[in-house]
Structure formats: C-alpha cells, structure tokens
Short mmCIF file of C-alpha atoms in Angstrom, two decimals:
data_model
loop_
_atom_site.label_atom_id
_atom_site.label_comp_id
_atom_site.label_asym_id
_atom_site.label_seq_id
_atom_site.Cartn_x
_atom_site.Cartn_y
_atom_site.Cartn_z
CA UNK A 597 0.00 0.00 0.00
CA UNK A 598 1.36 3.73 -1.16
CA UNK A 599 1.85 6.56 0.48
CA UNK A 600 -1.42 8.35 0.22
CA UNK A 601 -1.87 11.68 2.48
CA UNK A 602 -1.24 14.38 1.25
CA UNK A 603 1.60 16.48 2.73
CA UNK A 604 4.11 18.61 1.89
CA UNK A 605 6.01 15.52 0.86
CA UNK A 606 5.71 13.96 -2.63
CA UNK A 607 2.40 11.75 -2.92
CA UNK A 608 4.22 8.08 -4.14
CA UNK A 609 2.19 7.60 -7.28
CA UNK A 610 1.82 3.62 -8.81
CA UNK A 611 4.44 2.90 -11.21
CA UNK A 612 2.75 2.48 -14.44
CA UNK A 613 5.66 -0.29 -15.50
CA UNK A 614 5.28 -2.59 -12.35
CA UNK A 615 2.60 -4.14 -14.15
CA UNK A 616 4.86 -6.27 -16.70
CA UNK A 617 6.29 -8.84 -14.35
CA UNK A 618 3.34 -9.91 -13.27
CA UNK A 619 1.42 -10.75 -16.72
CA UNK A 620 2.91 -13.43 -17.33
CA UNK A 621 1.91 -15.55 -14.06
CA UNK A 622 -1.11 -14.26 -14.20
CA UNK A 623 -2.24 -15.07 -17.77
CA UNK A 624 -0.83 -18.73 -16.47
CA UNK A 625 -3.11 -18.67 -13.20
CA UNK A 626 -6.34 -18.07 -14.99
CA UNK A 627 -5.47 -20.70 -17.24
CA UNK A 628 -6.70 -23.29 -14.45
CA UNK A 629 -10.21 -20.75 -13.45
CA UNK A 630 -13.95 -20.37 -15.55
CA UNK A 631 -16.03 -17.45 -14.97
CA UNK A 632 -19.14 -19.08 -13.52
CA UNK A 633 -22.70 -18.20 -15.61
CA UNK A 634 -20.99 -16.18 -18.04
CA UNK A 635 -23.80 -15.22 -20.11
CA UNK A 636 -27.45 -14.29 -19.17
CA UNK A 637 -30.42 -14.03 -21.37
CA UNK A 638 -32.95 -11.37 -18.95
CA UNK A 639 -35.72 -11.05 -21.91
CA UNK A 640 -38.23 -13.49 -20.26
CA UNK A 641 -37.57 -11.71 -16.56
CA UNK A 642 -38.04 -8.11 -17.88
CA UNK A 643 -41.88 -6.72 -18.38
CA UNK A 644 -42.47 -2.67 -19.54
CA UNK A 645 -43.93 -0.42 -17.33
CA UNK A 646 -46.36 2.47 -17.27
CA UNK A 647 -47.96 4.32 -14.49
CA UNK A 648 -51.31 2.95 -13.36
CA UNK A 649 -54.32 5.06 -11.26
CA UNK A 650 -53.53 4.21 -7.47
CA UNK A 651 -55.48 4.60 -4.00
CA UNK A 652 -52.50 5.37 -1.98
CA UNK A 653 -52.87 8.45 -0.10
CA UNK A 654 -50.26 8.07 2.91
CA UNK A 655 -46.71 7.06 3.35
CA UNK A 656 -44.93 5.44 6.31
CA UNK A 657 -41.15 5.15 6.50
CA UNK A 658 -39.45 3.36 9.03
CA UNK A 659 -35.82 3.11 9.88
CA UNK A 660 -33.27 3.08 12.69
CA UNK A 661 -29.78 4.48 13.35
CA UNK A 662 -27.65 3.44 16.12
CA UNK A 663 -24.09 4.80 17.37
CA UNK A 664 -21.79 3.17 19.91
CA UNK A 665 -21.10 4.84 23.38
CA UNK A 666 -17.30 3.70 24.89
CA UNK A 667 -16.89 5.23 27.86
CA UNK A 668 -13.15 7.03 27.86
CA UNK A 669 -11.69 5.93 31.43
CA UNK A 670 -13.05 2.67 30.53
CA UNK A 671 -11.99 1.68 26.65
CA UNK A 672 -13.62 -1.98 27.11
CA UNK A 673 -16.88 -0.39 28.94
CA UNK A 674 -19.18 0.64 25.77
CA UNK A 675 -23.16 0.35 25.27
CA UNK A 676 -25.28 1.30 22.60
CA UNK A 677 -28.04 4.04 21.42
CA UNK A 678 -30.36 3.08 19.16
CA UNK A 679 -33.15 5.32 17.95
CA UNK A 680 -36.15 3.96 15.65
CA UNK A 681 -38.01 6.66 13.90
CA UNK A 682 -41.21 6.51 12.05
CA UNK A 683 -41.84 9.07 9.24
CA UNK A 684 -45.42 9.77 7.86
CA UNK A 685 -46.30 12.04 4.70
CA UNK A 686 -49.39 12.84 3.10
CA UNK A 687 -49.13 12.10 -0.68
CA UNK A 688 -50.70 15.30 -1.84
CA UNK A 689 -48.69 17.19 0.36
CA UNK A 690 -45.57 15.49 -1.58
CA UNK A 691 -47.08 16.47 -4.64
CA UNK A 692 -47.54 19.89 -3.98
CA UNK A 693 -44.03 20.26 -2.40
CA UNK A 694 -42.92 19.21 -5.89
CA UNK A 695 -43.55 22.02 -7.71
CA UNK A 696 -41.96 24.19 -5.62
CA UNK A 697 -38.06 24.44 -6.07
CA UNK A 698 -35.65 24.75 -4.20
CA UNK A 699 -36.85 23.27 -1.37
CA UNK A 700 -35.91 23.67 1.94
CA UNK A 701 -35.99 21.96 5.05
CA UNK A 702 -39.11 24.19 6.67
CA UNK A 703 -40.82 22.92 4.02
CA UNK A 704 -40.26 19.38 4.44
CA UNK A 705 -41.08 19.54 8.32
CA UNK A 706 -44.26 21.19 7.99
CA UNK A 707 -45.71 18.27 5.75
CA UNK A 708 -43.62 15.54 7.87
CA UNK A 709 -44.95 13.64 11.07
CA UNK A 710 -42.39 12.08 12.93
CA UNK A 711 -42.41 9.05 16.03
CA UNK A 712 -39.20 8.49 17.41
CA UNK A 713 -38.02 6.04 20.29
CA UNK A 714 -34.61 4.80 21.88
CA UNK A 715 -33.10 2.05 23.11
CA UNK A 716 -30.34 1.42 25.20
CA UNK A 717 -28.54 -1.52 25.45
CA UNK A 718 -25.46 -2.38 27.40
CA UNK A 719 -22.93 -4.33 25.38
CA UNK A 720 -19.55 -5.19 27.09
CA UNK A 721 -18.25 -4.22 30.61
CA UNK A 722 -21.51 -2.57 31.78
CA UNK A 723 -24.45 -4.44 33.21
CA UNK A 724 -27.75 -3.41 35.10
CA UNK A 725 -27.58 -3.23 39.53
CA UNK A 726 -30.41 -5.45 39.81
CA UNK A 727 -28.87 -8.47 37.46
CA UNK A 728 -25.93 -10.71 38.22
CA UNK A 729 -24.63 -10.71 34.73
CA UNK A 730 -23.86 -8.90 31.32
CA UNK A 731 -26.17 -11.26 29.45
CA UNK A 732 -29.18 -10.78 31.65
CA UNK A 733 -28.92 -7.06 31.64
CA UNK A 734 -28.94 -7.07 27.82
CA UNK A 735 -32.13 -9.23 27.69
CA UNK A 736 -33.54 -7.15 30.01
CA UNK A 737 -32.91 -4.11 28.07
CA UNK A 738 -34.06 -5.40 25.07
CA UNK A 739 -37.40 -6.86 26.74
CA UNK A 740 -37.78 -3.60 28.78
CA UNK A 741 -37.95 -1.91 25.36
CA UNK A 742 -40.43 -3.46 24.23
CA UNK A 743 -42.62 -3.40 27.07
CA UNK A 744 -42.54 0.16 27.36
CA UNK A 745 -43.27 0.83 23.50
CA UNK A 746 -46.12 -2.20 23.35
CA UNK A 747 -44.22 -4.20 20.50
CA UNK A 748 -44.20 -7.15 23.54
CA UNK A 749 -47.83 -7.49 22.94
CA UNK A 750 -47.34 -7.33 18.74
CA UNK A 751 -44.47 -9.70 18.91
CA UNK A 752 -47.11 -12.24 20.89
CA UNK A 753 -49.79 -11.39 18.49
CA UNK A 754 -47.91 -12.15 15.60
CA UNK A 755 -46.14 -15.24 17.29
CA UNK A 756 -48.64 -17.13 18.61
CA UNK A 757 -51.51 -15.74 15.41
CA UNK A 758 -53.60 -14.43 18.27
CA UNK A 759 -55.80 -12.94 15.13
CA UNK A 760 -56.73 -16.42 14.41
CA UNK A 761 -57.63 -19.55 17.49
CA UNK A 762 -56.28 -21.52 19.21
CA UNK A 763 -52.76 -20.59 19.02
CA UNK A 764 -50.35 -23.40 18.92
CA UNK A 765 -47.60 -23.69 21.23
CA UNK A 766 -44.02 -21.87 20.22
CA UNK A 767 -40.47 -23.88 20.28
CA UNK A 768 -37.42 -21.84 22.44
CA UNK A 769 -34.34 -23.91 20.79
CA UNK A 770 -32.40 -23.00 23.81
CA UNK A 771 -32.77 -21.97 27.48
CA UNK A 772 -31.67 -18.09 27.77
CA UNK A 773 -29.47 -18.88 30.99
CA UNK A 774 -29.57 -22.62 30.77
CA UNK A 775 -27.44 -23.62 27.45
CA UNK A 776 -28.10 -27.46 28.10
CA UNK A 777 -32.03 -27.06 27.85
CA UNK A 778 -33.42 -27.44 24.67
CA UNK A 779 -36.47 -27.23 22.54
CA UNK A 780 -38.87 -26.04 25.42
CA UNK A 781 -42.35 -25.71 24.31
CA UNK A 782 -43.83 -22.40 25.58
CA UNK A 783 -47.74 -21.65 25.33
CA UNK A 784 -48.82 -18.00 24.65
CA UNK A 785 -51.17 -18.44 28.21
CA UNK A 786 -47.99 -19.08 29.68
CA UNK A 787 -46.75 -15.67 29.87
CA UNK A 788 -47.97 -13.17 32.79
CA UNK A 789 -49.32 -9.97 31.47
CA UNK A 790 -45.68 -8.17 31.50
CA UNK A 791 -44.79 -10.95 28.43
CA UNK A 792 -42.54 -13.16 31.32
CA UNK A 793 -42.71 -16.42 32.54
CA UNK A 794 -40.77 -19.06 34.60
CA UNK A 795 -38.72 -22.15 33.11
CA UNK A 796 -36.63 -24.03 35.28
CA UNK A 797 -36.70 -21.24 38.14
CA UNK A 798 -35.19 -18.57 35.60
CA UNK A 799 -36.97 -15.73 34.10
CA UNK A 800 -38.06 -16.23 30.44
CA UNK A 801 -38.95 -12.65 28.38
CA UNK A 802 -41.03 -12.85 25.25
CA UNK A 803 -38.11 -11.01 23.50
CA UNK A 804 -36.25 -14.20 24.67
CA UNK A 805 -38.42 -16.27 21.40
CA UNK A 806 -35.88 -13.93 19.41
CA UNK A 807 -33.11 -16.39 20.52
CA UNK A 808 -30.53 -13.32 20.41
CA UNK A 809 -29.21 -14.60 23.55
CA UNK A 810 -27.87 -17.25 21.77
CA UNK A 811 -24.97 -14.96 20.21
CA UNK A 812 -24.53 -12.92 23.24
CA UNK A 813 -21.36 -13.98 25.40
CA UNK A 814 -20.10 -12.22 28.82
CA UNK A 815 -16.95 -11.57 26.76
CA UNK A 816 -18.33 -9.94 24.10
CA UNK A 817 -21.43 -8.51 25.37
CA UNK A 818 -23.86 -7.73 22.79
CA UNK A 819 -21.83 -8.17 19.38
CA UNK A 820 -22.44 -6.32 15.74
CA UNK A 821 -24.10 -9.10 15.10
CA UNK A 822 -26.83 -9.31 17.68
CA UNK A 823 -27.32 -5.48 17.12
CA UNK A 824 -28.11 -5.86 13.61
CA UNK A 825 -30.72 -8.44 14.24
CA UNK A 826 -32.31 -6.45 16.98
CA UNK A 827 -32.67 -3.31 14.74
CA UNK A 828 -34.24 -5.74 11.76
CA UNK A 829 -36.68 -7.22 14.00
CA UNK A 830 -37.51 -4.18 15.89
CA UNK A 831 -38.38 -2.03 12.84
CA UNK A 832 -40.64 -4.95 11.32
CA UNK A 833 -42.17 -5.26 14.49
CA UNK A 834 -43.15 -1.43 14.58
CA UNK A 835 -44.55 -1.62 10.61
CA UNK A 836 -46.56 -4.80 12.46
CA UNK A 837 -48.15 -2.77 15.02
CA UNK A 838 -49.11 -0.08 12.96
CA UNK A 839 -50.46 -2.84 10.74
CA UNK A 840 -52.24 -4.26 13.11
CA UNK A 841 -53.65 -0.84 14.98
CA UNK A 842 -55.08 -0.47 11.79
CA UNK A 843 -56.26 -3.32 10.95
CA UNK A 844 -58.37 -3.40 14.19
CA UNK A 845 -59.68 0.22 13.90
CA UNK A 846 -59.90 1.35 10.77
CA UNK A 847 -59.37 -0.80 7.58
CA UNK A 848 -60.34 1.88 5.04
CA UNK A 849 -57.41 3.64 6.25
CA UNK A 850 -54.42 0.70 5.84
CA UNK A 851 -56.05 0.10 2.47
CA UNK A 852 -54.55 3.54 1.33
CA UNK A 853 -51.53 3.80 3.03
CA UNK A 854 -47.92 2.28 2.41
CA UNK A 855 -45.55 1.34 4.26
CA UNK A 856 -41.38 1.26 3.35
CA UNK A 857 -39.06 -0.47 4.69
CA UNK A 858 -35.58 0.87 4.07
CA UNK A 859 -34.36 -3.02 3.73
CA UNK A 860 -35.24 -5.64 2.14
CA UNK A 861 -38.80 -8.36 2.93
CA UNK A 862 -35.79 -11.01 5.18
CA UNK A 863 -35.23 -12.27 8.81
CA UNK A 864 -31.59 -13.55 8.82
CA UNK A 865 -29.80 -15.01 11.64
CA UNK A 866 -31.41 -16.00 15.01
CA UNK A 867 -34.52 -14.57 13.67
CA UNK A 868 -35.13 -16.33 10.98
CA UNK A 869 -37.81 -17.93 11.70
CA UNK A 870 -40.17 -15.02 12.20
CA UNK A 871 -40.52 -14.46 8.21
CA UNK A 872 -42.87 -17.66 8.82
CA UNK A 873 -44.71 -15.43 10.96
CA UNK A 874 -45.69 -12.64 9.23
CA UNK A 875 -45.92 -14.62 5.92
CA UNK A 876 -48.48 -16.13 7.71
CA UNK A 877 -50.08 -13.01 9.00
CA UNK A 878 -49.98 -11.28 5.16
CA UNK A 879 -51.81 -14.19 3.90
CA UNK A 880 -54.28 -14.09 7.10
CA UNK A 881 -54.82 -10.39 6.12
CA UNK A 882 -55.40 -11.29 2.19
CA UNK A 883 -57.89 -13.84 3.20
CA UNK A 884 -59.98 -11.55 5.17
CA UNK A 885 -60.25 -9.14 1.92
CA UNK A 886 -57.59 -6.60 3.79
CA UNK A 887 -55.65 -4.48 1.52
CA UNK A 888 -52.31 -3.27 2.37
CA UNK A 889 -48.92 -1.63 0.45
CA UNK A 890 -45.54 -2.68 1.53
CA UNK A 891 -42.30 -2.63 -0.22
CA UNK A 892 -38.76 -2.77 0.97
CA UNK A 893 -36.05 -1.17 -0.73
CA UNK A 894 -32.22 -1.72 -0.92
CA UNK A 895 -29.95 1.03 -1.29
CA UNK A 896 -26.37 -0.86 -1.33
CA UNK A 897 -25.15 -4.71 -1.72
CA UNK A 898 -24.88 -7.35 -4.69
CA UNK A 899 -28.31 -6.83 -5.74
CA UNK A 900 -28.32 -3.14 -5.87
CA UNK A 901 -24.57 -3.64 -7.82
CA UNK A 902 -26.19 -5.85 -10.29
CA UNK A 903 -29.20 -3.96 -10.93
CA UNK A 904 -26.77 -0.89 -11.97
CA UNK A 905 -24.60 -3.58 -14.04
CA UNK A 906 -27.85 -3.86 -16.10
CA UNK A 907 -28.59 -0.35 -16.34
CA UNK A 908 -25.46 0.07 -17.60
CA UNK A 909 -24.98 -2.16 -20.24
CA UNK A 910 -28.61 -1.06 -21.31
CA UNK A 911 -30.30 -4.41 -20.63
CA UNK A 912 -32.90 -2.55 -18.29
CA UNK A 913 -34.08 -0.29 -20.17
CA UNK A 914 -36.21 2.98 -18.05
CA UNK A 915 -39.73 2.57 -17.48
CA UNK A 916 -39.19 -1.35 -17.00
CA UNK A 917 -39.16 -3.51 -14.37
CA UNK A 918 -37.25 -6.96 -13.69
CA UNK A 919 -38.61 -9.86 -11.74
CA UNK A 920 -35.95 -12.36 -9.68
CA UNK A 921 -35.94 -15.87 -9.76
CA UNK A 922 -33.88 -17.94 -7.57
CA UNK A 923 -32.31 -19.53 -10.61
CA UNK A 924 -30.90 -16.37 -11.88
CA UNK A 925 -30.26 -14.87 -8.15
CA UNK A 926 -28.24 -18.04 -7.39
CA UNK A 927 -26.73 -17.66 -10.81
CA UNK A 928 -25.55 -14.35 -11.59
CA UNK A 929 -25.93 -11.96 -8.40
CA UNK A 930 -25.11 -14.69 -5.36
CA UNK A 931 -23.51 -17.62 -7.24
CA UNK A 932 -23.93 -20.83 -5.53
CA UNK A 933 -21.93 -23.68 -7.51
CA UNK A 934 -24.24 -25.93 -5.35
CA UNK A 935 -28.20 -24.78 -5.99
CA UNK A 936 -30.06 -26.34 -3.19
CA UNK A 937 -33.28 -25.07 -2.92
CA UNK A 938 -34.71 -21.56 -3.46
CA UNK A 939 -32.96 -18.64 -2.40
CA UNK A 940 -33.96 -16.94 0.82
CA UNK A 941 -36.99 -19.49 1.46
CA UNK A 942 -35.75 -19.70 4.55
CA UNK A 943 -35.21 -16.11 5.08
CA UNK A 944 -37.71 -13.91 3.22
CA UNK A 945 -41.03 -13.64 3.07
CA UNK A 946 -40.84 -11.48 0.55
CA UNK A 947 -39.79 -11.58 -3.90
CA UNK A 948 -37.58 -9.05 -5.50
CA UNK A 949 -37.19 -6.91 -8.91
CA UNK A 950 -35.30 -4.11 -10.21
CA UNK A 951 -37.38 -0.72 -11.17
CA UNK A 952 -36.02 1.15 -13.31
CA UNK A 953 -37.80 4.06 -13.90
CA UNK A 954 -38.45 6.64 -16.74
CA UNK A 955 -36.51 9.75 -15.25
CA UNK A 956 -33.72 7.03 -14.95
CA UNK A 957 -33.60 6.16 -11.45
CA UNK A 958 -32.89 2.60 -10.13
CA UNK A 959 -34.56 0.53 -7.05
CA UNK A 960 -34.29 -2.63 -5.62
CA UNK A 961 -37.94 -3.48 -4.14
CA UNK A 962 -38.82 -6.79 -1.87
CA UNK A 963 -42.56 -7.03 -2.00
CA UNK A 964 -44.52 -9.80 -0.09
CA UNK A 965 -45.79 -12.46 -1.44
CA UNK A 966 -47.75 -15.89 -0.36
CA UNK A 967 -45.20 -18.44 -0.72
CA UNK A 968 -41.43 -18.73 -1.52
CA UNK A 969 -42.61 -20.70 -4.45
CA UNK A 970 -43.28 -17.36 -6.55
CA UNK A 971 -39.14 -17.48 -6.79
CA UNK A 972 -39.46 -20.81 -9.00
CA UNK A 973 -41.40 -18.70 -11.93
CA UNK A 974 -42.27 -15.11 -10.77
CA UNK A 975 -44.76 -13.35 -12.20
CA UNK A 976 -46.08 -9.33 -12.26
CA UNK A 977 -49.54 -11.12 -10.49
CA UNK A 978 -47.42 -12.36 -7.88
CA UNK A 979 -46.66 -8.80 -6.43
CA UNK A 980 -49.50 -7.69 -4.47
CA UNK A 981 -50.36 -4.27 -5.54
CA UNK A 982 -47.16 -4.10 -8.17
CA UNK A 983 -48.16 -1.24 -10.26
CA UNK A 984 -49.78 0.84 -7.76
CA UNK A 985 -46.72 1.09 -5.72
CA UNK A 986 -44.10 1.59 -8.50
CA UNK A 987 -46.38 4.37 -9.74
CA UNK A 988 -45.92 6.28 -6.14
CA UNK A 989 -42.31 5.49 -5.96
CA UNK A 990 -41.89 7.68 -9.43
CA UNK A 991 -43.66 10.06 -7.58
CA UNK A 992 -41.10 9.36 -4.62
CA UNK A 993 -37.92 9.97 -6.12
CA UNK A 994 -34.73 12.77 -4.83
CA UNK A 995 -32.22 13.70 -6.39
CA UNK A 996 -30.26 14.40 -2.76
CA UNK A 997 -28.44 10.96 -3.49
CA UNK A 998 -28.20 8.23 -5.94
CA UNK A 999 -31.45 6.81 -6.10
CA UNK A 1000 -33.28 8.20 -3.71
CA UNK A 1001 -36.44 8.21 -2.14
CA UNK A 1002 -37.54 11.03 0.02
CA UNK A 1003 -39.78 9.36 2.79
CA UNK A 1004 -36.03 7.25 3.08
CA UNK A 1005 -34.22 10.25 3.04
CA UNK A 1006 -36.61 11.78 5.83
CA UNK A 1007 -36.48 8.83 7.79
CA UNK A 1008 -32.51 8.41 7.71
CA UNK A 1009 -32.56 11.84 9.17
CA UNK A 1010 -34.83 11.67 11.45
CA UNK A 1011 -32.71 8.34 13.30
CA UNK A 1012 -29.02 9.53 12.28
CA UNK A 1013 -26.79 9.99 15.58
CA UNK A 1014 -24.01 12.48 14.79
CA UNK A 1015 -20.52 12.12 16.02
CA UNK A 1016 -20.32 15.64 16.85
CA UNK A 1017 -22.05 16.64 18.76
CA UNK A 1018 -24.43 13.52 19.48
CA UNK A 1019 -22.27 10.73 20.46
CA UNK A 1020 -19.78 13.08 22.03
CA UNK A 1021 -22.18 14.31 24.45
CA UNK A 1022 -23.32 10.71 24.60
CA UNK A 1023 -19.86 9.42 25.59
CA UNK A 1024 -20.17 12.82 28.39
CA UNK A 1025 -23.21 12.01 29.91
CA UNK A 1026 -22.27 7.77 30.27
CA UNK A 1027 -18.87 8.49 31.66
CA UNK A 1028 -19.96 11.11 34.23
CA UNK A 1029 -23.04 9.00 35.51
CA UNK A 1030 -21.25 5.95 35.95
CA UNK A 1031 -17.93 6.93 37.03
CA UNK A 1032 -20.15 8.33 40.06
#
C-alpha cells in the first residue's frame, strides 16, 4: 500500500511499469479458473412499465440508526443508542411540495410527522444493579424496550396468530441462561401480562423467542451481530403494530396507506424464523379481503450492484421492471456452484425486482408475497399491488443521493446519531453518571 496523504512531501504515485512482471503468471493462473454463468439471457424476466391510477394516499417510512457509546476511562466499557423513527407524509402534500423548487428543510417539516423512540442496550463491561450478569442485563434491556413501546404485545400477536384460534404452542431452541435445555415448548397463556414467565426457576422474556441470547457472550457482550438483528426485528415489528392498529380500527385507512421499509422483505440469523410469521399473517390479512402496500427497498449490496450492471450495459431499459428468480439470483448476483433449494426461502417472506424508472432512477424493491414458491417462476400477479406502488415510488424519487427516495431520506434523518455533537455528548453524559 502507497503513500497516500497528502503532505508537503511527494504523494508516491503507482508505477505504471510494475505491471509487466506480473502478466505473465497471471495469464498462467487463470489458465486453471472459468467465470461461472458467463452469459445471461434477462428477456423473459423483464416486463415494460407504465404508471397505473392508485389509492395510496399516505406514506410510512421506518428506519433506525444506532451509534456506539465507549466510555473514555473505561476503553472496554461501551453500550449502545439506538433510535427507531417513524416518518409519515401525506401524498398530496408530496405532490404539492414538488412544484416548488428549491426546497428547503421548513418545508419538508411542515408536511412531515415524525415518532421516534430509543433504546439502550449495554454491550460489554456494563451491566444493570439489579442483574448478576452482562447477558441478563442485555435481555432485560431489550425486553424492557419493548414493554414500554407495546411491540411485547405485537411480537405475541404475531407469534402465537392471536388474530386467528387456538394458538399453537411456540419452540425456544435454547434456554436463555440454561445452554443445556433445549427445545422447550412455551404456550402464549404461559406468559404473565408483562410478556414473562418461569422455566426451570429462571426468568423467560417474550423477546427471549428472538433467541438473540444465543450470540450474546459475557466476553463480548452484545456483538455487531446481535445489534443488527435487533434493529431488523424491531423495525418490522413497529410496521406490524401499525399494521395491526389499523387493521383493528380502521381498515379503510391501511387500504390507502404504504408502508417502506428501508431493507429488504428477510429475517436472517437467530430470527429467521419469524418471516414464517408474518408470511403467515400477510396471507391471514389477504384472506380476510384486507388491503395493504408494503415494499422494501435496498440502497447498497450485490443486488443493488447488479441492478446498476444492467442499467449500464442497457439491458434494463427505463420505465421497465425486472422480476428475480432464484435460478438467476443463485446464478448471476449470489452464485452458488451448489443450488439447493430456493434462495432466501428460509429467510424472506418477501420476492424481488429491479425498477427502473423513466426519469432514470434505479430501485431494488422486496414485495410480499404468499409463498417462496413465486421465486421458482415469478410473475407481475405475484406482487401484491405491483403497479400501484411503483407508480408512487416515481412520484417518490430525490435527487439528494443516488437513487433516492424522500420518505427514506426523511427517515434516515430523522434516526441519524451524529458524532459531533451527538455521540460526544453521549460518551459525556455515560462516563460522568457511571464513574459516580
């Protein structure tokens, strides 16, 4: 690696010769390599597009953003802050906006409605007074979270179907202080009315069915890892409770709302298993004549690199869409030299496409569907509601970044944690509490 910074030194620039000794045992090591799925025929997956009357009227972002507190006097001491933000617009109000240029941020807030919420979780060298160890104070933050906000009572909702009867009992794969205990079968009646019950004299949480605990260690406290999956889970769990609210009280208004996601349809990890769940609750909905808009959208990653690949070469042309199946995923943008199975049945519970659209702009969109078997042979019928939401994600585009869309954009602002000032005075405020 060079010299890069710039100084008052010379800046060591690449040799443009150094290249010629190395041709040679190059041009011999690719003698012994193929390029997997060289060639790709995307004809059959592409379909045009044009804009379509809708009866979306409201839009509902939801994101997170979370920063990392390390106390100073203690460098292994560190917790973290993470804030979950809900953004709401009215359509017309977007509309209206748009025609008015430039436009500046007083704008934007008076047609914005914004929820936010934080969470604190301790990670490594910090646990609560009332619990004997690391991993029990980070459960306990994560259930006491979730208590406060109601998502305990969503989570056991969407667990245990409590919009159908009877619910069927749930599987725990492993104890949350008692490695050694497995596959416990826990009934929904079996938690008290704070979402706690009792196995084997220990304290179980409902946040505990996450199985989070399973990648938390007193070493490491409450890894990258863990945090990710907490975040995922969380901000599903919020789109499920406004979901839900609505469903319950007024129907007429769900049917005209969407909802984004600023990630893609997927449970990964521990939580995997949950995109069972709300597959399951979807399909409930859709049976009961309930109609709802959700898409999730990518903004970075192989798919999102890929998609751009197409555009281009000029094989996705604007105004078009592409639909994904698990042949060409597992083919040409996540090559598997083994294909076993469909890709992400196991993880989403949702089927993705490229959008490109006519002022040029690219997307990567998860929408739910009723079965991983759409990914054998997708289909534009297969996308509940597919031309009504691409039509309001033309109308959703920014040019602030690369692709864009602005209830993203608002709701990436509204959860984004500064360095400076906001974790600084973070990092003040931790070390001169509990240095006391």
């Amino acid at each position: 690696m060079g010299y890069g910074k710039i100084t008052k030194q010379l800046v060591e620039f690449a040799n443009k010769s150094s290249h010629f000794d190395v041709i040679d045992e190059f041009t011999s090591f690719l003698q012994d390599y193929i390029v997997l799925n060289k060639q790709n025929n995307i004809e059959a997956y592409t379909f045009p597009f044009e804009a379509v009357p809708y009866n979306i009227e409201r839009i509902i972002a939801i994101d997170s953003g979370e920063t990392v507190v390390e106390l100073n006097d203690y460098p292994s001491a560190k917790l973290y802050v993470v804030k979950f933000g809900i953004v709401e617009l009215a359509l017309k109000d977007i509309l209206e906006l748009s025609k008015v240029y430039p436009i500046c941020p007083q704008h934007l807030s008076s047609i914005t409605k914004t929820i936010t919420t934080s969470c604190f979780i301790p990670s490594s060298n910090i646990k609560h007074k009332n619990h004997r160890s690391i991993s029990k104070s980070i459960r306990y933050a994560m259930y006491k979270y979730y208590l406060d906000t109601g998502l305990a009572s969503t989570l056991k909702y969407i667990l245990y179907k409590e919009y159908e009867s009877p619910s069927m009992p749930k599987t725990l794969s492993t104890h949350p202080t008692m490695p050694d205990k497995h596959n416990i079968l826990i009934n929904a009646s079996d938690f008290d009315e704070h979402y706690k019950t009792i196995i084997e004299g220990e304290e179980v949480y409902i946040t505990d069915m996450f199985r989070l605990h399973e990648i938390i260690t007193e070493e490491l406290g409450f890894s990258v890892e863990a945090l990710h999956q907490f975040t995922l889970v969380t901000e599903h769990l919020m789109m499920l409770s406004l979901i839900r609210d609505m469903y319950e009280t007024d129907k007429d208004l769900l049917s005209k709302t969407l909802f984004i996601l600023d990630r893609p349809l997927s449970f990964y990890g521990q939580v995997s298993n949950l995109q069972r769940q709300v597959r399951d609750y979807f399909n409930f909905l859709h049976s009961q004549g309930v109609s709802f808009y959700l898409v999730g959208v990518e903004k970075s990653g192989a798919f999102v690199e890929h998609a751009r690949l197409l555009k281009k070469k000029g094989l996705l042309p604007p105004s078009s869409f592409m639909l994904l199946d698990s042949d060409y995923i597992q083919s040409y943008i996540v090559p598997r030299s083994n294909q076993k199975g469909l890709y992400g049945a196991a993880t989403y519970y949702g089927a993705k496409l490229f959008f490109h659209t006519a002022s040029g702009k690219l997307y990567v969109c998860s929408f739910p569907t009723s079965s991983a078997d759409v990914l054998q042979a997708p289909q534009p019928s297969d996308y509940p509601h597919l031309h009504e939401i691409l039509s309001v994600l033309e109308l959703l585009e920014s040019n602030a970044y690369q692709d864009a869309l602005l209830p993203i954009i608002l709701a990436n602002d509204t959860v984004a944690i500064s360095q400076n000032p906001g974790n600084i005075s973070l990092q003040y405020h931790a070390s001169k509490i509990l240095n006391k």
